[in-house]
Amino acid sequence: MNPCATTFPIRDYDLDATVASGQAFRWSAHRGGWVGVIGRRWVRLKSTDISLTAQTAEPVPDWRWLTHYLQLELDLQPVLASFPPDDAMRSAVQACQGLRLLRQDPWECLASFILSSTKQIVQIRQIISHLSEDFGKPVSVPRGHAPIRAFPTPEALASANEAALRACKMGFRAPYLLAAARAVSEGDLRLDVLHQMSVTDARAQLLKLAGVGPKIADCVLLFAYGFQSAFPVDVWVMKALRELYFPRRRPDKARLQRFTETYFGAHAGYAQQYLFHYMRTRRQTPAKAIALRGVR
DNA sequence: TACCAGGAGAGCG
DNA sequence: CGCTCTCATGGT
């Protein structure tokens, strides 16, 4: 038995769509699989229809950190069955069977989405890569693989100065990230207790941070804490809501919010991810398809 | 209300 | 090629 590799049986799991779907930003395509860092571990993932293989740089006695991150134990069928039975949702699900939500580290997720505001996915990846290079601890990598660093800890960023953060091309987001890093490292914001709070209270905690509005708060609630009712509305999801559900009248903000909170069911956040992916990938022009492949 | 901050990729004529 | 748009928060 190789202590640095394992294989899991999977069902309804589209790894490619999942790691490239704008919820996590550190995965890179590598020889038919994906290379990334989870916590302080380098990991390479590769999947077929029925199995997912993971390789690490150092021996792994317990793989729960990975099954948890990938949410491998989740049965997707009940989630899909909970979606409203309308044409839009049906098309979105049909476009990508097996799209999943990851369960990311709260700090990495929060920091990443603070950096995401008014940025496109490619550029978010660039900033986070640069930030990790400058402030992250090195992690072990198997022979023959490029060196890579962990996502920076709150402490590492809290002791940085704003100019050094700006050097990572994050612009006006630098003071927001710095303040968040300080709040977390000084214990003013306890990310570890948001799990136990109601989604409303957890959201209120996140919204206290400068640079965190409703969209970014909902991303963190959904992608790091697994609050299935969180429904981040970005331009793509807004486009989906307008085109698919409100083609005539354009609803005011309160009405739209009530709709997203009630219509999509117990796994609204999951429904949102399918709509997001559907809007981003449907009716691709050939040039755009090539560009998207280039990102992977 | 409308614009700006800072940045690089995408889309268009 | 050069122009305009993307993307979402907070401050003026």
Coordinates of C-alpha atoms (C1' of nucleotides) in Angstrom, one line a residue:
Chain A
M1 CA 0.0 0.0 0.0
N2 CA 1.3 3.4 -1.0
P3 CA 0.7 5.7 2.1
C4 CA 0.7 8.7 -0.2
A5 CA -2.2 7.6 -2.5
T6 CA -5.8 6.4 -2.2
T7 CA -8.8 5.8 -4.3
F8 CA -12.5 6.4 -3.4
P9 CA -15.5 5.2 -5.2
I10 CA -17.7 8.1 -6.4
R11 CA -21.1 8.7 -7.9
D12 CA -22.5 11.8 -9.5
Y13 CA -19.2 13.7 -9.0
D14 CA -17.9 16.0 -11.7
L15 CA -14.5 16.9 -10.3
D16 CA -13.5 19.1 -13.2
A17 CA -16.6 21.2 -13.0
T18 CA -16.4 21.4 -9.2
V19 CA -12.8 22.6 -8.8
A20 CA -13.1 24.9 -11.8
S21 CA -16.5 26.4 -10.9
G22 CA -15.4 29.6 -9.2
Q23 CA -15.8 28.4 -5.6
A24 CA -12.1 27.6 -5.0
F25 CA -9.2 29.3 -6.7
R26 CA -6.1 27.3 -6.2
W27 CA -6.6 24.2 -8.4
S28 CA -4.5 23.9 -11.6
A29 CA -5.0 21.4 -14.3
H30 CA -2.2 18.9 -14.5
R31 CA -2.0 15.9 -16.9
G32 CA -5.6 15.1 -16.9
G33 CA -6.0 15.8 -13.2
W34 CA -5.8 18.7 -10.7
V35 CA -3.1 19.9 -8.4
G36 CA -3.8 22.0 -5.4
V37 CA -3.2 22.7 -1.7
I38 CA -5.6 21.8 1.0
G39 CA -4.5 23.2 4.4
R40 CA -0.8 22.4 4.5
R41 CA -1.0 19.4 2.1
W42 CA -0.1 19.3 -1.6
V43 CA -2.6 17.0 -3.3
R44 CA -3.2 15.7 -6.8
L45 CA -6.7 14.5 -7.8
K46 CA -7.8 12.5 -10.7
S47 CA -11.2 11.0 -11.4
T48 CA -13.1 8.7 -13.6
D49 CA -16.9 8.2 -13.7
I50 CA -16.7 5.9 -10.8
S51 CA -13.5 6.6 -8.8
L52 CA -11.4 9.5 -7.5
T53 CA -7.7 9.0 -6.9
A54 CA -5.7 11.3 -4.6
Q55 CA -1.9 11.6 -4.3
T56 CA -0.1 13.5 -1.6
A57 CA 3.5 14.3 -1.0
E58 CA 3.7 12.9 2.5
P59 CA 2.1 9.8 4.1
V60 CA -1.5 10.2 5.1
P61 CA -2.8 8.1 8.0
D62 CA -6.3 9.4 7.8
W63 CA -8.0 10.8 4.7
R64 CA -10.9 12.5 6.4
W65 CA -9.5 16.0 5.7
L66 CA -9.9 15.2 2.0
T67 CA -13.3 13.4 2.1
H68 CA -14.6 16.4 4.1
Y69 CA -13.2 19.0 1.7
L70 CA -14.6 17.1 -1.3
Q71 CA -17.8 16.2 0.5
L72 CA -17.4 12.7 -0.9
E73 CA -20.0 11.2 1.6
L74 CA -22.8 13.4 0.3
D75 CA -25.4 11.7 -1.8
L76 CA -26.2 14.1 -4.5
Q77 CA -29.6 12.6 -5.6
P78 CA -31.7 14.0 -2.7
V79 CA -30.1 17.4 -3.3
L80 CA -31.1 17.4 -7.0
A81 CA -34.5 16.1 -6.1
S82 CA -35.1 19.0 -3.8
F83 CA -34.8 21.6 -6.6
P84 CA -37.9 23.2 -7.9
P85 CA -39.2 21.3 -10.9
D86 CA -39.0 24.1 -13.4
D87 CA -37.4 24.1 -16.9
A88 CA -34.5 26.4 -15.8
M89 CA -33.4 24.1 -13.0
R90 CA -33.9 21.0 -15.2
S91 CA -31.6 22.6 -17.9
A92 CA -29.0 23.6 -15.3
V93 CA -28.8 20.2 -13.8
Q94 CA -28.8 18.5 -17.2
A95 CA -25.9 20.8 -18.3
C96 CA -23.7 19.4 -15.5
Q97 CA -24.6 16.3 -13.6
G98 CA -22.3 16.0 -10.7
L99 CA -21.4 19.6 -9.9
R100 CA -20.6 19.7 -6.2
L101 CA -20.0 22.2 -3.4
L102 CA -16.7 21.9 -1.6
R103 CA -16.2 22.5 2.1
Q104 CA -13.3 24.9 2.3
D105 CA -11.3 26.3 5.2
P106 CA -13.2 29.3 6.5
W107 CA -10.2 31.7 6.6
E108 CA -9.0 30.8 3.1
C109 CA -12.5 31.1 1.8
L110 CA -13.2 34.4 3.6
A111 CA -9.9 35.9 2.5
S112 CA -10.3 34.6 -1.1
F113 CA -13.8 36.2 -1.5
I114 CA -12.7 39.5 0.0
L115 CA -10.2 39.5 -2.8
S116 CA -12.8 38.4 -5.3
S117 CA -14.9 41.6 -5.3
T118 CA -15.2 43.1 -8.7
K119 CA -12.7 40.6 -10.1
Q120 CA -13.1 37.9 -12.6
I121 CA -12.1 34.3 -11.8
V122 CA -8.8 34.4 -13.7
Q123 CA -7.6 37.5 -11.9
I124 CA -8.7 36.2 -8.5
R125 CA -6.6 33.2 -9.1
Q126 CA -3.6 35.4 -10.0
I127 CA -3.9 37.5 -6.8
I128 CA -4.3 34.4 -4.6
S129 CA -1.4 32.7 -6.2
H130 CA 0.8 35.8 -5.8
L131 CA -0.4 36.2 -2.1
S132 CA 0.4 32.6 -1.3
E133 CA 3.9 32.9 -2.9
D134 CA 4.7 36.0 -0.8
F135 CA 3.1 35.0 2.5
G136 CA 2.4 31.3 2.6
K137 CA 4.5 28.6 4.1
P138 CA 6.1 26.1 1.7
V139 CA 4.6 22.7 1.6
S140 CA 6.2 19.4 0.6
V141 CA 5.8 18.5 -3.0
P142 CA 6.6 15.2 -4.7
R143 CA 9.8 15.0 -6.8
G144 CA 9.3 16.5 -10.2
H145 CA 6.4 18.9 -9.2
A146 CA 6.6 22.6 -9.0
P147 CA 7.1 24.1 -5.5
I148 CA 3.9 25.6 -4.0
R149 CA 2.9 27.3 -0.8
A150 CA 0.0 27.0 1.6
F151 CA -2.6 29.8 1.7
P152 CA -1.3 32.4 4.1
T153 CA -2.5 32.2 7.7
P154 CA -4.3 35.2 9.3
E155 CA -1.2 35.8 11.4
A156 CA 1.1 36.0 8.4
L157 CA -1.2 38.5 6.8
A158 CA -1.9 40.5 9.9
S159 CA 1.8 41.3 10.3
A160 CA 2.1 42.3 6.7
N161 CA 1.9 45.9 5.7
E162 CA -0.6 47.2 3.2
A163 CA 2.0 48.0 0.5
A164 CA 3.2 44.4 0.5
L165 CA -0.3 43.2 0.1
R166 CA -0.9 45.7 -2.7
A167 CA 2.2 44.3 -4.4
C168 CA 0.0 41.2 -5.0
K169 CA -2.2 43.3 -7.2
M170 CA -5.2 43.4 -4.9
G171 CA -5.6 47.2 -5.1
F172 CA -8.3 48.7 -2.8
R173 CA -9.0 45.2 -1.3
A174 CA -5.7 45.3 0.6
P175 CA -7.0 47.2 3.7
Y176 CA -10.0 45.0 3.8
L177 CA -7.9 41.8 3.8
L178 CA -5.5 43.3 6.4
A179 CA -8.3 44.2 8.7
A180 CA -9.9 40.8 8.4
A181 CA -6.6 39.1 9.1
R182 CA -6.1 41.2 12.2
A183 CA -9.7 40.5 13.4
V184 CA -9.2 36.8 13.0
S185 CA -5.7 36.6 14.5
E186 CA -6.6 38.8 17.4
G187 CA -9.7 36.8 18.2
D188 CA -12.2 39.6 17.5
L189 CA -13.7 37.4 14.8
R190 CA -14.0 33.7 15.8
L191 CA -14.4 31.8 12.6
D192 CA -14.4 28.5 14.4
V193 CA -17.7 29.3 16.2
L194 CA -19.8 30.4 13.2
H195 CA -20.5 26.7 12.7
Q196 CA -22.6 26.6 15.8
M197 CA -24.6 29.7 15.0
S198 CA -27.7 30.2 13.0
V199 CA -27.1 31.2 9.4
T200 CA -28.5 34.6 10.2
D201 CA -26.2 35.2 13.1
A202 CA -23.2 33.8 11.2
R203 CA -24.0 36.2 8.3
A204 CA -24.2 39.1 10.7
Q205 CA -20.7 38.3 12.0
L206 CA -19.2 38.3 8.5
L207 CA -21.0 41.4 7.4
K208 CA -19.3 43.4 10.2
L209 CA -16.1 43.2 8.2
A210 CA -15.3 46.0 5.8
G211 CA -15.2 44.7 2.3
V212 CA -17.7 42.0 3.0
G213 CA -21.2 42.5 1.7
P214 CA -24.1 40.1 1.3
K215 CA -22.7 38.3 -1.7
I216 CA -19.3 37.6 -0.2
A217 CA -20.8 36.7 3.1
D218 CA -23.1 34.2 1.4
C219 CA -20.1 32.7 -0.5
V220 CA -18.3 32.0 2.8
L221 CA -21.5 30.7 4.5
L222 CA -22.0 28.3 1.6
F223 CA -18.5 27.2 0.5
A224 CA -16.8 27.1 3.9
Y225 CA -19.6 26.4 6.4
G226 CA -22.1 24.4 4.3
F227 CA -25.1 26.6 5.1
Q228 CA -27.3 25.3 2.3
S229 CA -29.7 28.2 2.5
A230 CA -27.0 30.7 1.6
F231 CA -27.6 32.0 -1.9
P232 CA -24.9 34.3 -3.2
V233 CA -26.2 36.5 -6.0
D234 CA -23.4 37.6 -8.4
V235 CA -23.9 38.9 -11.9
W236 CA -24.3 35.4 -13.4
V237 CA -26.9 34.3 -10.9
M238 CA -28.6 37.7 -11.3
K239 CA -28.7 37.1 -15.0
A240 CA -30.1 33.6 -14.5
L241 CA -32.8 35.0 -12.1
R242 CA -33.8 37.8 -14.5
E243 CA -33.8 35.7 -17.7
L244 CA -35.2 32.5 -16.4
Y245 CA -37.6 33.6 -13.7
F246 CA -38.4 37.2 -14.3
P247 CA -38.3 37.7 -18.1
R248 CA -40.9 40.5 -18.1
R249 CA -40.8 42.7 -15.1
R250 CA -37.6 43.4 -13.3
P251 CA -38.2 42.7 -9.6
D252 CA -37.1 45.1 -6.9
K253 CA -34.4 43.9 -4.5
A254 CA -36.7 42.9 -1.6
R255 CA -38.8 40.8 -3.9
L256 CA -35.8 39.1 -5.5
Q257 CA -34.4 38.3 -2.1
R258 CA -37.7 36.8 -0.9
F259 CA -37.8 34.7 -4.0
T260 CA -34.3 33.3 -3.6
E261 CA -35.0 32.6 0.1
T262 CA -38.2 30.6 -0.5
Y263 CA -38.4 29.3 -4.0
F264 CA -35.3 27.0 -4.3
G265 CA -35.9 24.8 -1.3
A266 CA -33.7 23.3 1.4
H267 CA -30.6 23.2 -0.8
A268 CA -31.0 26.7 -2.3
G269 CA -27.2 27.2 -2.2
Y270 CA -26.7 24.1 -4.3
A271 CA -29.4 25.3 -6.8
Q272 CA -27.5 28.6 -7.0
Q273 CA -24.3 26.8 -7.9
Y274 CA -26.0 24.9 -10.8
L275 CA -27.5 28.1 -12.1
F276 CA -24.1 29.8 -11.9
H277 CA -22.4 27.1 -13.8
Y278 CA -25.2 26.8 -16.3
M279 CA -25.1 30.5 -17.2
R280 CA -21.3 30.5 -17.4
T281 CA -21.0 27.5 -19.7
R282 CA -24.1 27.5 -22.0
R283 CA -24.0 28.4 -25.6
Q284 CA -20.3 28.9 -25.7
T285 CA -18.7 30.3 -28.8
P286 CA -15.7 28.1 -30.0
A287 CA -13.3 30.9 -29.0
K288 CA -14.7 31.1 -25.5
A289 CA -14.6 27.3 -25.1
I290 CA -10.9 27.4 -25.9
A291 CA -10.2 30.2 -23.5
L292 CA -12.0 28.3 -20.7
R293 CA -9.9 25.2 -21.4
G294 CA -6.8 27.4 -21.2
V295 CA -7.7 28.3 -17.6
R296 CA -7.7 24.6 -16.6
Chain B
dT1 C1' -27.5 59.0 -7.8
dA2 C1' -23.5 58.3 -9.9
dC3 C1' -18.9 57.6 -9.9
dC4 C1' -14.4 55.9 -8.3
dA5 C1' -10.8 52.8 -6.4
dG6 C1' -7.1 49.0 -9.2
dG7 C1' -6.5 45.5 -12.7
dA8 C1' -6.2 42.4 -16.6
dG9 C1' -8.9 39.4 -19.5
dA10 C1' -12.8 39.2 -22.8
dG11 C1' -15.6 40.9 -26.4
dC12 C1' -16.5 43.8 -30.2
dG13 C1' -16.3 46.6 -34.5
Chain C
dC1 C1' -5.9 47.3 -32.9
dG2 C1' -8.2 50.1 -29.7
dC3 C1' -12.1 50.7 -27.3
dT4 C1' -15.5 49.1 -23.8
dC5 C1' -17.1 45.9 -20.5
dT6 C1' -16.5 42.8 -16.6
dC7 C1' -17.0 42.2 -11.4
dA8 C1' -19.2 44.0 -6.1
dT9 C1' -17.9 46.9 -1.8
dG10 C1' -17.6 51.2 0.4
dG11 C1' -16.7 56.1 0.3
dT12 C1' -17.6 60.5 -1.5

